[in-house]
Coordinates of C-alpha atoms in Angstrom, one line a residue:
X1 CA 0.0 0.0 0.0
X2 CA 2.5 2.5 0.6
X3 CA 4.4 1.5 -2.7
X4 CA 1.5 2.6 -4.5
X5 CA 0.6 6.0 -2.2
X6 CA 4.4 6.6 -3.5
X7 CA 3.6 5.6 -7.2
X8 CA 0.7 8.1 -7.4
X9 CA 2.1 11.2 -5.9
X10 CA 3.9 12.3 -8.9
X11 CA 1.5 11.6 -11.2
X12 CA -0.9 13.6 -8.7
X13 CA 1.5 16.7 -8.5
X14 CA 2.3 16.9 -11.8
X15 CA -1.5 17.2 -12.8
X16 CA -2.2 19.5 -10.0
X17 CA 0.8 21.9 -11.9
X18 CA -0.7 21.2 -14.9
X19 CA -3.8 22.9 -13.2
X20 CA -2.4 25.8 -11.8
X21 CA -0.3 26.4 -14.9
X22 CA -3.6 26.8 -17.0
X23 CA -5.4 28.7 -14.3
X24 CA -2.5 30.8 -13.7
X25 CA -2.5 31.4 -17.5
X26 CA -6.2 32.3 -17.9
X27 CA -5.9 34.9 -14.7
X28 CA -2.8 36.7 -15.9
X29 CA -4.4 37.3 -18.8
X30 CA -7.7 37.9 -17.2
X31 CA -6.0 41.0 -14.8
X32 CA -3.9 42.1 -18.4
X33 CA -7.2 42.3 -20.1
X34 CA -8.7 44.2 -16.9
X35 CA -6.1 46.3 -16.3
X36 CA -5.9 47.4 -20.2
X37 CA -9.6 48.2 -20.3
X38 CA -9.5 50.0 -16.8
X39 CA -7.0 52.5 -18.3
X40 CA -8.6 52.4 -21.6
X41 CA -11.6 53.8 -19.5
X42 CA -9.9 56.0 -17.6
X43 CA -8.7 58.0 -20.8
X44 CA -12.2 58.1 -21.9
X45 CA -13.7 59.6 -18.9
X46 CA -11.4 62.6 -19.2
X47 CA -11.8 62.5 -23.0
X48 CA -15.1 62.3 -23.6
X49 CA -16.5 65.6 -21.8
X50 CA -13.3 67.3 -22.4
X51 CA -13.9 66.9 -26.5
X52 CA -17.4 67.3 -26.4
X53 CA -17.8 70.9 -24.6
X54 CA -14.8 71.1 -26.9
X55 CA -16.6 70.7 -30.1
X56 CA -19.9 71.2 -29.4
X57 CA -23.3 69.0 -29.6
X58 CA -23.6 68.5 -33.4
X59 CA -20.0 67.9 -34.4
X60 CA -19.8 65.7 -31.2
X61 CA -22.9 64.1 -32.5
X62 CA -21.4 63.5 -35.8
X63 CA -17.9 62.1 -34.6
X64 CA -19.8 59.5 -32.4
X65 CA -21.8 58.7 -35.1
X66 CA -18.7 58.5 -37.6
X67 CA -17.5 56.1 -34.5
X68 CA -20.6 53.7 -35.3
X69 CA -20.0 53.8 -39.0
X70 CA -16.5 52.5 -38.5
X71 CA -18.3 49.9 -36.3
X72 CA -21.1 48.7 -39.2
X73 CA -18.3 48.9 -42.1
X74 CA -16.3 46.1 -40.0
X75 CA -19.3 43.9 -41.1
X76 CA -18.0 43.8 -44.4
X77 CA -15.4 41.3 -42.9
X78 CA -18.0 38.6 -42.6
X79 CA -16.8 37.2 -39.4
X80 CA -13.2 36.1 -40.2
X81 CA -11.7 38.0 -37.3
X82 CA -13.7 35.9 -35.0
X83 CA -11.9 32.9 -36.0
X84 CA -8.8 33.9 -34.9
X85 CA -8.8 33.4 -31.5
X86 CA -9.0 29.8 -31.9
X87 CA -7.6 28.4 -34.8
X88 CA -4.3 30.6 -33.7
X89 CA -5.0 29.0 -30.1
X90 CA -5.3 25.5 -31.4
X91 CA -2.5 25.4 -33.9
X92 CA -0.1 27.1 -31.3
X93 CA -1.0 24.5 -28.5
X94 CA -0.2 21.9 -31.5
X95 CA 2.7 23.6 -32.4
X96 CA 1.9 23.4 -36.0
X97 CA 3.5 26.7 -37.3
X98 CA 2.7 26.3 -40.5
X99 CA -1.1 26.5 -40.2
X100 CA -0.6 29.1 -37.8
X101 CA 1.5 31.2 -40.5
X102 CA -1.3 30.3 -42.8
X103 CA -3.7 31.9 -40.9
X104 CA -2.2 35.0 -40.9
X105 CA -1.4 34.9 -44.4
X106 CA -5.0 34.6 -44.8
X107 CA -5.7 37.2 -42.9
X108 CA -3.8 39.9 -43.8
X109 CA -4.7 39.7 -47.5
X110 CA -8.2 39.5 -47.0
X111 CA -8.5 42.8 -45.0
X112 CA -6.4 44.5 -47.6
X113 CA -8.7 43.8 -49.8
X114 CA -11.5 44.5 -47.3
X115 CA -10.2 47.9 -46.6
X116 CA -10.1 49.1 -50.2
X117 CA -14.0 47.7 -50.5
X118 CA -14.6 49.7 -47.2
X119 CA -13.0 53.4 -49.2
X120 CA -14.9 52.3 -52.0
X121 CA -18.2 51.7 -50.4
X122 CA -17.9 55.3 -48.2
X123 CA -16.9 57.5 -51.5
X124 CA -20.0 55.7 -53.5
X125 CA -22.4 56.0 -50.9
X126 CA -21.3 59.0 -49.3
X127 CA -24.3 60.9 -50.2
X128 CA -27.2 58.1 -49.4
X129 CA -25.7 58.1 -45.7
X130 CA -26.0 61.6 -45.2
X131 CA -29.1 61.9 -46.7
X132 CA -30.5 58.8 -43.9
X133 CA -28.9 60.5 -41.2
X134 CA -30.4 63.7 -42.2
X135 CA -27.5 65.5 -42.5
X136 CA -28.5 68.1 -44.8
X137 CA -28.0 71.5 -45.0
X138 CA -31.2 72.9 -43.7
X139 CA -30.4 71.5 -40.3
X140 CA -26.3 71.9 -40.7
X141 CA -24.5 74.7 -41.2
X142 CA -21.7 74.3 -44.5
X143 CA -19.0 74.5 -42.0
X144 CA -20.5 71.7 -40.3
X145 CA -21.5 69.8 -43.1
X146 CA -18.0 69.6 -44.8
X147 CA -16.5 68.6 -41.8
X148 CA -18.4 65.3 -41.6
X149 CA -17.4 64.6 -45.5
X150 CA -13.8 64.5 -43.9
X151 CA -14.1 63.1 -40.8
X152 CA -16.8 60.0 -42.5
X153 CA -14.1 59.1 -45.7
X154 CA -11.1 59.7 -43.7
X155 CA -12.2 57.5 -40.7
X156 CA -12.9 54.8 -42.8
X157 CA -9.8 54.9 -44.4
X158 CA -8.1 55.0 -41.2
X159 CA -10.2 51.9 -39.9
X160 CA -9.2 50.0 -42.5
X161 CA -5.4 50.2 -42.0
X162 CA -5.8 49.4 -38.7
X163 CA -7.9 46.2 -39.6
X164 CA -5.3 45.2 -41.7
X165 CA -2.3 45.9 -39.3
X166 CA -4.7 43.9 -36.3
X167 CA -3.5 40.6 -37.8
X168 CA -0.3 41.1 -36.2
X169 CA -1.6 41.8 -32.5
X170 CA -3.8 38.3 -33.3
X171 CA -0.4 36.9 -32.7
X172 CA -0.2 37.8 -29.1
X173 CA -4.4 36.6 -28.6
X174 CA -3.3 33.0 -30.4
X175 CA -0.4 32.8 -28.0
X176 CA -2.4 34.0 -25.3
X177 CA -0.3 36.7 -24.7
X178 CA -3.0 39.3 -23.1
X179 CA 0.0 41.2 -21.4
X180 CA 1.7 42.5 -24.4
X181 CA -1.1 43.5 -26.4
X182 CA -2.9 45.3 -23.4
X183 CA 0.6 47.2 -22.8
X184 CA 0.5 48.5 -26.3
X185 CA -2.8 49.4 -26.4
X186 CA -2.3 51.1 -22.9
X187 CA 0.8 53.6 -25.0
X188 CA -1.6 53.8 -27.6
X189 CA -4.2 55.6 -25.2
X190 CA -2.1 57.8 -23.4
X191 CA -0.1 59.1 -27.6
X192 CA -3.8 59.3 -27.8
X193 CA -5.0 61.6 -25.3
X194 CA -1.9 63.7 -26.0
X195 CA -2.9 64.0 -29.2
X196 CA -6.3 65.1 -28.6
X197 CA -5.5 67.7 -26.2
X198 CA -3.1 69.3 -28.6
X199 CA -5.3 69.1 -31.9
X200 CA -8.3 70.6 -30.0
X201 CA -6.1 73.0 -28.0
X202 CA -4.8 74.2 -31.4
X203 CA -8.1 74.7 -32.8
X204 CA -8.2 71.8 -35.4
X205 CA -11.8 70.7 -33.9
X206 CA -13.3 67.9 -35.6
X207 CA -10.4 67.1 -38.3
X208 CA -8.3 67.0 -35.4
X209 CA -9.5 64.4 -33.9
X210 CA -9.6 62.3 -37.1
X211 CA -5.5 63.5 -37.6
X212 CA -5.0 62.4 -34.4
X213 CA -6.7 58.7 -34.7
X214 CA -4.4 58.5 -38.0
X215 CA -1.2 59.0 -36.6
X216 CA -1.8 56.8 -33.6
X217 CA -3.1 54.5 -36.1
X218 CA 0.3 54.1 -37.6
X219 CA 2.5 54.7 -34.4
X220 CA 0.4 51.4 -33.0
X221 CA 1.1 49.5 -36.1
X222 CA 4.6 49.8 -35.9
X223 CA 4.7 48.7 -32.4
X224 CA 3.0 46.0 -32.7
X225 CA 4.7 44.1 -36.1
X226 CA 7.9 44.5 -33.7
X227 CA 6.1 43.1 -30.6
X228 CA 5.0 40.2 -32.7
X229 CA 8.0 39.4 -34.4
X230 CA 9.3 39.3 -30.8
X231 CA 7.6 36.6 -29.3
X232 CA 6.9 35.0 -32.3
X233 CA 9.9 34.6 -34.7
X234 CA 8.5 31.9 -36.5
X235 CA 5.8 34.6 -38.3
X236 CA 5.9 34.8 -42.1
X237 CA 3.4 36.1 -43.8
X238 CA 3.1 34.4 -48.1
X239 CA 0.6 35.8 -49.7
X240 CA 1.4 33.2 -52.5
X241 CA 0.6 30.3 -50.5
X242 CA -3.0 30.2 -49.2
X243 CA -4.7 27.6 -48.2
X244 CA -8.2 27.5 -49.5
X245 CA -9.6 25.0 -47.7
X246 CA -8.3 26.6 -44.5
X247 CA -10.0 29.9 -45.7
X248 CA -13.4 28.2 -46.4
X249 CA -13.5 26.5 -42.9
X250 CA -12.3 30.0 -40.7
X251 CA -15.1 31.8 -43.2
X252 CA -17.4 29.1 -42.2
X253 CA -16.8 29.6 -38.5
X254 CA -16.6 33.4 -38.5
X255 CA -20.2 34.2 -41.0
X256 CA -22.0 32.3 -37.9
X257 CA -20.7 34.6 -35.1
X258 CA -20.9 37.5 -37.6
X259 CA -24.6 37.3 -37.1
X260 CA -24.3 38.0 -33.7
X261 CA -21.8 41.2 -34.0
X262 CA -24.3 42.6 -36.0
X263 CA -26.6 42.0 -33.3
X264 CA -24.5 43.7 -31.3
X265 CA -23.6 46.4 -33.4
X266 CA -27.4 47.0 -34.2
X267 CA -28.6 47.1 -30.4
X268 CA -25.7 48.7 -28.6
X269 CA -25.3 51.6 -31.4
X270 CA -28.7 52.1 -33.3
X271 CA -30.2 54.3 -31.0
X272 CA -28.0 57.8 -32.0
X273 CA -28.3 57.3 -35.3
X274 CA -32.2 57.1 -34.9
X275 CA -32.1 59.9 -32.5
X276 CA -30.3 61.8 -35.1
X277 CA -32.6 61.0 -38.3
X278 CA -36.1 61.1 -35.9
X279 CA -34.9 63.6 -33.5
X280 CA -31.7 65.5 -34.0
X281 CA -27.9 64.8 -33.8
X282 CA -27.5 67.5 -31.1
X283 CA -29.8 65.3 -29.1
X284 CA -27.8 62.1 -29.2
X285 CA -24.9 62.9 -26.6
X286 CA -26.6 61.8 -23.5
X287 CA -26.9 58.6 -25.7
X288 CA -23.0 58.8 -26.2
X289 CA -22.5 59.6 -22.6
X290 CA -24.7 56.7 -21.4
X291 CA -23.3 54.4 -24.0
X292 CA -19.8 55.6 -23.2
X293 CA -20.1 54.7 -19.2
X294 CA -22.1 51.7 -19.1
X295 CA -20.2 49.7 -22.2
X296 CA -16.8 50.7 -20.6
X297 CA -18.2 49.2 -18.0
X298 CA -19.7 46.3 -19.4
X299 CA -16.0 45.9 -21.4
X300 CA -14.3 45.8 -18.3
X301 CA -16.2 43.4 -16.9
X302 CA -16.0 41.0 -19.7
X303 CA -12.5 41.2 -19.6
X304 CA -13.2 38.3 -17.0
X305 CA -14.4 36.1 -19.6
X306 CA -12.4 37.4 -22.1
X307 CA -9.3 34.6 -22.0
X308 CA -12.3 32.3 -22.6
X309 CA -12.3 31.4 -26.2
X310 CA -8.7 30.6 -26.5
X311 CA -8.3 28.9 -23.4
X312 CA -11.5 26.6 -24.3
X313 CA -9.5 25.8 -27.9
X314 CA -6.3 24.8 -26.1
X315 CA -8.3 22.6 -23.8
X316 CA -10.5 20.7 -26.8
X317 CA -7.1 20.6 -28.5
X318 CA -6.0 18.9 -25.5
X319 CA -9.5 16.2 -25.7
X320 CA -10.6 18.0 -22.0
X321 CA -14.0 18.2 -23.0
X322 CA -15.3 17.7 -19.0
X323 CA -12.5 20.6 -17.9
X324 CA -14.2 23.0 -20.2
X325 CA -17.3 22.4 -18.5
X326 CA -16.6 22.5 -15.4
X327 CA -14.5 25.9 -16.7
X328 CA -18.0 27.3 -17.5
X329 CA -19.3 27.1 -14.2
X330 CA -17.0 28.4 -12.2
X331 CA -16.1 31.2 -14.6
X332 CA -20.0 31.9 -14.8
X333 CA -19.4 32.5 -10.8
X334 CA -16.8 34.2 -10.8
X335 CA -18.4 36.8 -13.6
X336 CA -21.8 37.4 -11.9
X337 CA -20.1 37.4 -8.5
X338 CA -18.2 40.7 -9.7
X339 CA -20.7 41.9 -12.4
X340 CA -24.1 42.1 -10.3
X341 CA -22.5 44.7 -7.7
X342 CA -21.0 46.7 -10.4
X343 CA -24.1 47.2 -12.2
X344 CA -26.6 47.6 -9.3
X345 CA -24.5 50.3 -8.1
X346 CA -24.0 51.9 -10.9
X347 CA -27.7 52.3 -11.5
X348 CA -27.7 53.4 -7.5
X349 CA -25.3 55.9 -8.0
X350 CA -26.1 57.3 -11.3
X351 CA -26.4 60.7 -10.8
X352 CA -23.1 61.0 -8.8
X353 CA -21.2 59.1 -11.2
X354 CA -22.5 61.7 -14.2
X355 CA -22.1 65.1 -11.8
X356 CA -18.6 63.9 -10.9
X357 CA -18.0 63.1 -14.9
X358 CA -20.0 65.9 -16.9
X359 CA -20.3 68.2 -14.0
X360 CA -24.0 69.5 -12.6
X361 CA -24.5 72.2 -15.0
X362 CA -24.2 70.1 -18.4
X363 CA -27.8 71.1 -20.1
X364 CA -28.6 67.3 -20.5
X365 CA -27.5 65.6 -17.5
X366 CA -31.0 64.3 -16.1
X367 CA -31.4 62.5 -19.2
X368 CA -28.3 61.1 -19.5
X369 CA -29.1 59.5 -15.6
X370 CA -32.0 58.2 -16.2
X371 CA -30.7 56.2 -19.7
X372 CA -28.2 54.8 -17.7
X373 CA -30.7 53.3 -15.3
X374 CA -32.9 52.3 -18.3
X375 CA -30.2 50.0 -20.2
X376 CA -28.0 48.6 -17.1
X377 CA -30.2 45.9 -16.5
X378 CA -30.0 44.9 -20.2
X379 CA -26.4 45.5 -20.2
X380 CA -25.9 43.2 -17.0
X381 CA -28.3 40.1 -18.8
X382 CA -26.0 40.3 -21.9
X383 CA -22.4 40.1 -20.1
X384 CA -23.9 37.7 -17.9
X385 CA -23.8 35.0 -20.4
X386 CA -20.0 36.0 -21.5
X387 CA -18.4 32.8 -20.1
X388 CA -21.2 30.6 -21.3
X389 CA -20.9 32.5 -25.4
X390 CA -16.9 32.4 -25.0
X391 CA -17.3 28.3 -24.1
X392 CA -19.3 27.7 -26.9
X393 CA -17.4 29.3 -29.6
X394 CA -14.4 27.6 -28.1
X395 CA -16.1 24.2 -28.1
X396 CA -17.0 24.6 -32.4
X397 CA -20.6 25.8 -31.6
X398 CA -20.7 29.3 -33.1
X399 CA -24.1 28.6 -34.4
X400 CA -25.7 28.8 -30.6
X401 CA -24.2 32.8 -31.0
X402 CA -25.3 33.1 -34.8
X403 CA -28.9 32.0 -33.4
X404 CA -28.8 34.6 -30.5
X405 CA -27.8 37.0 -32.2
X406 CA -30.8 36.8 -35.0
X407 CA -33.2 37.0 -32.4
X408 CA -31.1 40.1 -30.6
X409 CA -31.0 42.0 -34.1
X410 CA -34.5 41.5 -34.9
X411 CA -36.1 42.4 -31.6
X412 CA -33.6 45.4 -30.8
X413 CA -34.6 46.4 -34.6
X414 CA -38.5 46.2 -34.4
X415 CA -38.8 48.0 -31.3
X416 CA -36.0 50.9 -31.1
X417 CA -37.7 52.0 -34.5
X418 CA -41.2 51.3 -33.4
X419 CA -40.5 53.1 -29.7
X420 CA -38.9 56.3 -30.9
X421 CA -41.8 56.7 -32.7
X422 CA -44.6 56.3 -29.8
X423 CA -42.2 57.0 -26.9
X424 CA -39.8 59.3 -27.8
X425 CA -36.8 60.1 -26.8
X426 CA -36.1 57.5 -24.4
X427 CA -38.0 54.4 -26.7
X428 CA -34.4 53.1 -27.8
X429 CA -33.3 52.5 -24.0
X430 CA -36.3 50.7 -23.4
X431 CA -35.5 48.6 -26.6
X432 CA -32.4 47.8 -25.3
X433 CA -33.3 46.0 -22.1
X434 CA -35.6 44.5 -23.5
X435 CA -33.8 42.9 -26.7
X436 CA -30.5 42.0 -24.9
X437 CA -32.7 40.3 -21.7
X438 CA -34.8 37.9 -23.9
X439 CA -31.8 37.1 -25.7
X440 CA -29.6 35.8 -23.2
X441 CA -32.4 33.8 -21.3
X442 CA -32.8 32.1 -25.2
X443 CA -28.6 31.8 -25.5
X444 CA -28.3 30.0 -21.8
X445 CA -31.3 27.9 -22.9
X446 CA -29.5 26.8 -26.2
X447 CA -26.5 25.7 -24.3
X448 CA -28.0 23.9 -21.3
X449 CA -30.1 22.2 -24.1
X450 CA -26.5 21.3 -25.8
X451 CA -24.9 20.6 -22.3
X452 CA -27.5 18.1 -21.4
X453 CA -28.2 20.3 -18.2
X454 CA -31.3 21.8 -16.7
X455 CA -31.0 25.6 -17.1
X456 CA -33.6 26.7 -14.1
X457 CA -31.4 25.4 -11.0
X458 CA -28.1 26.4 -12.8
X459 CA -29.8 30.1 -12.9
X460 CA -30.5 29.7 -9.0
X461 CA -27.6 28.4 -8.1
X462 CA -25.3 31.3 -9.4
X463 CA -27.7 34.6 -9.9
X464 CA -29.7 34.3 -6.9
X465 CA -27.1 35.5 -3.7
X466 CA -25.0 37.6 -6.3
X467 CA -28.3 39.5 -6.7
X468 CA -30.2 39.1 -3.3
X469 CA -26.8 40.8 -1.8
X470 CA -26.6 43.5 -4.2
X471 CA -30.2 44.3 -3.9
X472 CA -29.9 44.7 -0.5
X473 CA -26.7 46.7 -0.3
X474 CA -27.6 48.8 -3.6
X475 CA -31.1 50.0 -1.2
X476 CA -29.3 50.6 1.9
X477 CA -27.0 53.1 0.0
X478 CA -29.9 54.4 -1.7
X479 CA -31.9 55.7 1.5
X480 CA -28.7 56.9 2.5
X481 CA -28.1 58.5 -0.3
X482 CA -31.5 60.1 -0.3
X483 CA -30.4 61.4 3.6
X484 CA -26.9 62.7 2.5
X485 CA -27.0 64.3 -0.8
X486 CA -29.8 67.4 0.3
X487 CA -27.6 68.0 3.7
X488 CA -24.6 68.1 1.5
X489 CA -26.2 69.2 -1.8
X490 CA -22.4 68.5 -3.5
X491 CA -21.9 71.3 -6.8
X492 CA -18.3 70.5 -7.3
X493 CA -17.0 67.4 -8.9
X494 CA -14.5 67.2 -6.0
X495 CA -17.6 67.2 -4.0
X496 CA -19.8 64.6 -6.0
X497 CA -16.6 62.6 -6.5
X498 CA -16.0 62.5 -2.7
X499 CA -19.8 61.2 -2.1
X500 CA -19.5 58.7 -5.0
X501 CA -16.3 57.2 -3.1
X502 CA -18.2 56.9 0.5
X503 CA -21.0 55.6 -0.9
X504 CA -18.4 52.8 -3.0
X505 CA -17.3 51.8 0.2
X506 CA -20.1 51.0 1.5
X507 CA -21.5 49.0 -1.1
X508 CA -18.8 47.2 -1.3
X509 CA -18.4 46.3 2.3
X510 CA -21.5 45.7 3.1
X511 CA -22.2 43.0 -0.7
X512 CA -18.9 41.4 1.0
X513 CA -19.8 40.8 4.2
X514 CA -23.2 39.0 2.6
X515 CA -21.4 36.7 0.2
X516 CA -18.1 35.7 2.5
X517 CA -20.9 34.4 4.6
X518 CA -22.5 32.3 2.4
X519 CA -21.5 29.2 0.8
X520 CA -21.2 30.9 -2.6
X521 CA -17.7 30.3 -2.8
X522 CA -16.3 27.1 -2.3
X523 CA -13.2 25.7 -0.7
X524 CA -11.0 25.8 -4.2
X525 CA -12.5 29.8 -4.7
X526 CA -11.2 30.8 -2.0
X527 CA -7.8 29.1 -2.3
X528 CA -7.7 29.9 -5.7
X529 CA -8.5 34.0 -4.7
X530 CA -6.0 33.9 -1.7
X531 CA -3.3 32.2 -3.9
X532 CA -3.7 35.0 -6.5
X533 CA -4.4 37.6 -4.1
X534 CA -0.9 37.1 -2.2
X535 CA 1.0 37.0 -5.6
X536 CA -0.1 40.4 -6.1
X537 CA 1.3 41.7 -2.7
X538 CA 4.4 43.7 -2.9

């Protein structure tokens, strides 16, 4: 008997590294991806207000609906870019560097010849998009209106290098390699804020800005070819020898999760160009304010899931079916346990977060509240199924997204148009929550249908505390909140900022104190947290 205990403890300890090592992979790129976004955000929230009481209303209406044009012309891609993440992944892990070299060969010829149809498209149908946007000069001034013929075609052109040159920062994704990328797009930010503060400060408004996203454009290109030649000196690109069949099945698995970024596309950025053509573009800010805040946030936060795809390909690569399972659950967990406090309080605390960001006395700021409290709860349903969407397309099951992502385009479709019309200004929002709820109760029911496993007590099991706690915490700092602010009645941002803090501690403490006494977490969380957690210490 003891012979044997002796036998088995290698074998034991080895597997138990083997663990750790992928875990310890999938965090480190987890916190990378975190801390890339959190700084990525924190650029915006200075930005943002800074350009538009900069520019104006309209032309800061027009450059965030230049933004979404950019975002609807990627289309045009038909989904290869989501097949990168795992046929990199899976070649990588199978150190087959010739189908990994043919990838990107693939890849970087296609979206040159997707950024010239992209120019193309813009200079022929320059004319039909300003006339849907109603962008005419009987609402615009000439000044105005020649500035968005530069900043439309120019932006496009700009996008298009940049989709071209993103092959090479595909190299770090494949390799899993969150750190590097996230530290270049962290330079990229800050050559980008510089930028903008000396265009606008100079007086170059609105073709400025698009200067500014052209040189940084470049400047991030550069950095990145030499970051991936870096880690990866096995890259050649051969534009003379592509693989066909390769290109037929990555097509095939990115036109079904292409479906689902035009979902996306269509939900989380139709409402300011409908505001725009059924309102007015000066009216859409508080939609680019709201947008701006609660998808940074939502970004953020699925930078938990976001090491999800290409870890799931290494481990089917691996025939670890039952590890990416069990991978779903406790990332699930893990995502909700962070995401439901985040969003409850940042419907709670709303109108601090926008005094302390646009300042009391921006004309709009009671609208731009109340949208945010309108969408969050849609915002929350949709990252909620993150690890579950990032599982699937890691297993070879893109059509559960390409399914979802019909029903979120038709619904968020139907009824932004059809709730402008009888609700107004706020119809969109409600669209929203709606569309992106209903669709990610019908994803999770796709998958459990797949995984063989009842959805109803998985939905109990991980929502219910998450939510119960934040609920409870999220009203308590509501009353008070409802005490404080008219005793205090905060004007500056120092002020509201200040509040917004207390109140953040708060919450926090007491949505801690209700899940650390609960079984939510198991035994291996909490190892797993205070394992990572003491790493981090100085």
């Amino acid at each position: 008997m003891a012979r044997d205990e002796t036998v088995s403890e290698p074998q034991e300890s080895a597997e138990q590294k083997g663990d750790q090592s992928f875990s310890g992979k999938v965090i480190r790129n987890t916190l990378f991806n975190t801390l890339g976004h959190i700084w990525s955000m924190g650029i915006r929230f200075y930005l943002t207000p800074y350009v538009a009481l900069s520019i104006g209303n309209e032309r800061y209406g027009i450059w965030g609906i230049v933004g979404i044009l950019s975002g609807y012309f990627s289309l045009l891609d038909l989904g290869l870019a989501r097949s990168f993440d795992k046929y990199l992944a899976e070649y990588y892990t199978k150190q087959d560097y010739e189908s990994f070299n043919k990838v990107l060969s693939i890849g970087f010829i296609y979206y040159i010849a997707f950024s010239l149809v992209m120019v193309g498209a813009v200079l022929l149908f320059y004319a039909p998009i300003m006339d849907l946007l109603k962008w005419s000069p009987d609402r615009l001034d000439q000044e105005v209106m020649e500035e968005s013929q530069f900043a439309i075609i120019w932006s496009i052109v700009i996008f298009g290098y940049a989709m071209t040159s993103s092959v090479f920062g595909m190299v770090m994704t494949g390799l899993q390699r969150m750190d590097v990328i996230n530290k270049i797009g962290m330079v990229s930010s800050l050559l980008t804020l510089i930028g903008t503060y000396i265009v606008i400060e100079s007086g170059y408004g609105l073709r400025g800005l698009v200067i500014n996203n052209g040189v940084i454009a470049i400047v991030g290109s550069i950095i990145t070819l030499f970051a991936a030649y870096r880690i990866y000196p096995q890259l050649r690109i051969n534009p003379f020898r592509l693989d066909w069949t390769m290109f037929r099945r990555m097509f095939s698995f990115g036109t079904k999760l292409q479906v689902a970024k035009l979902a996306n596309l269509l939900t989380f950025q139709i409402d300011r160009p409908l505001v725009s053509r059924y309102l007015h573009v000066g009216l859409t800010p508080p939609y680019h304010f709201a947008a701006g805040f609660i998808g940074s946030v939502r970004t953020v936060l699925l930078m938990i899931p976001s090491a999800v795809i290409p870890a799931t390909s290494e481990l089917e690569a691996r025939d670890e079916d039952s590890r990416s399972r069990e991978f779903y659950e406790r990332g699930t967990r893990y995502l909700l346990l962070i995401s439901t406090p985040v969003c409850v309080f940042s419907a709670v605390a709303a109108s601090l977060i926008m005094w302390t960001w646009l300042g009391r006395d921006y004309e709009m700021i009671d609208e731009t509240i109340l949208l945010i409290q309108i969408v969050v709860l849609g915002y929350y349903a949709n990252l909620s199924t993150g690890v579950a969407t990032g599982i699937a397309v890691g297993m070879g099951r893109p059509d559960f997204e390409m399914k979802f992502g019909v029903l979120l385009g038709l619904l968020s479709v139907v009824l932004s148009v059809t709730l402008i019309q009888s609700l107004g200004f706020y119809g969109p929002a409600i669209a929203i929550t709606i569309s992106l709820t209903v669709s990610a109760v019908y994803f999770y029911r796709l998958f459990h249908q797949f995984l063989g496993r009842p959805l109803l007590p998985f939905l109990q099991a991980l929502y219910s505390m998450p939510l119960a706690a934040g609920g409870i915490a999220g009203i308590v700092v509501f009353c008070v909140q409802l005490v404080v602010i008219p005793l205090v009645d905060p004007v500056s941002r120092f002020s509201t900022f200040s509040l917004l803090c207390g109140e953040g501690i708060l919450f926090t403490v007491l949505y801690c104190m209700m899940i650390l006494r609960t079984s939510y977490l198991d035994a291996y969380d909490r190892a797993l947290f205070q394992r990572y957690m003491a790493k981090l210490r100085p």
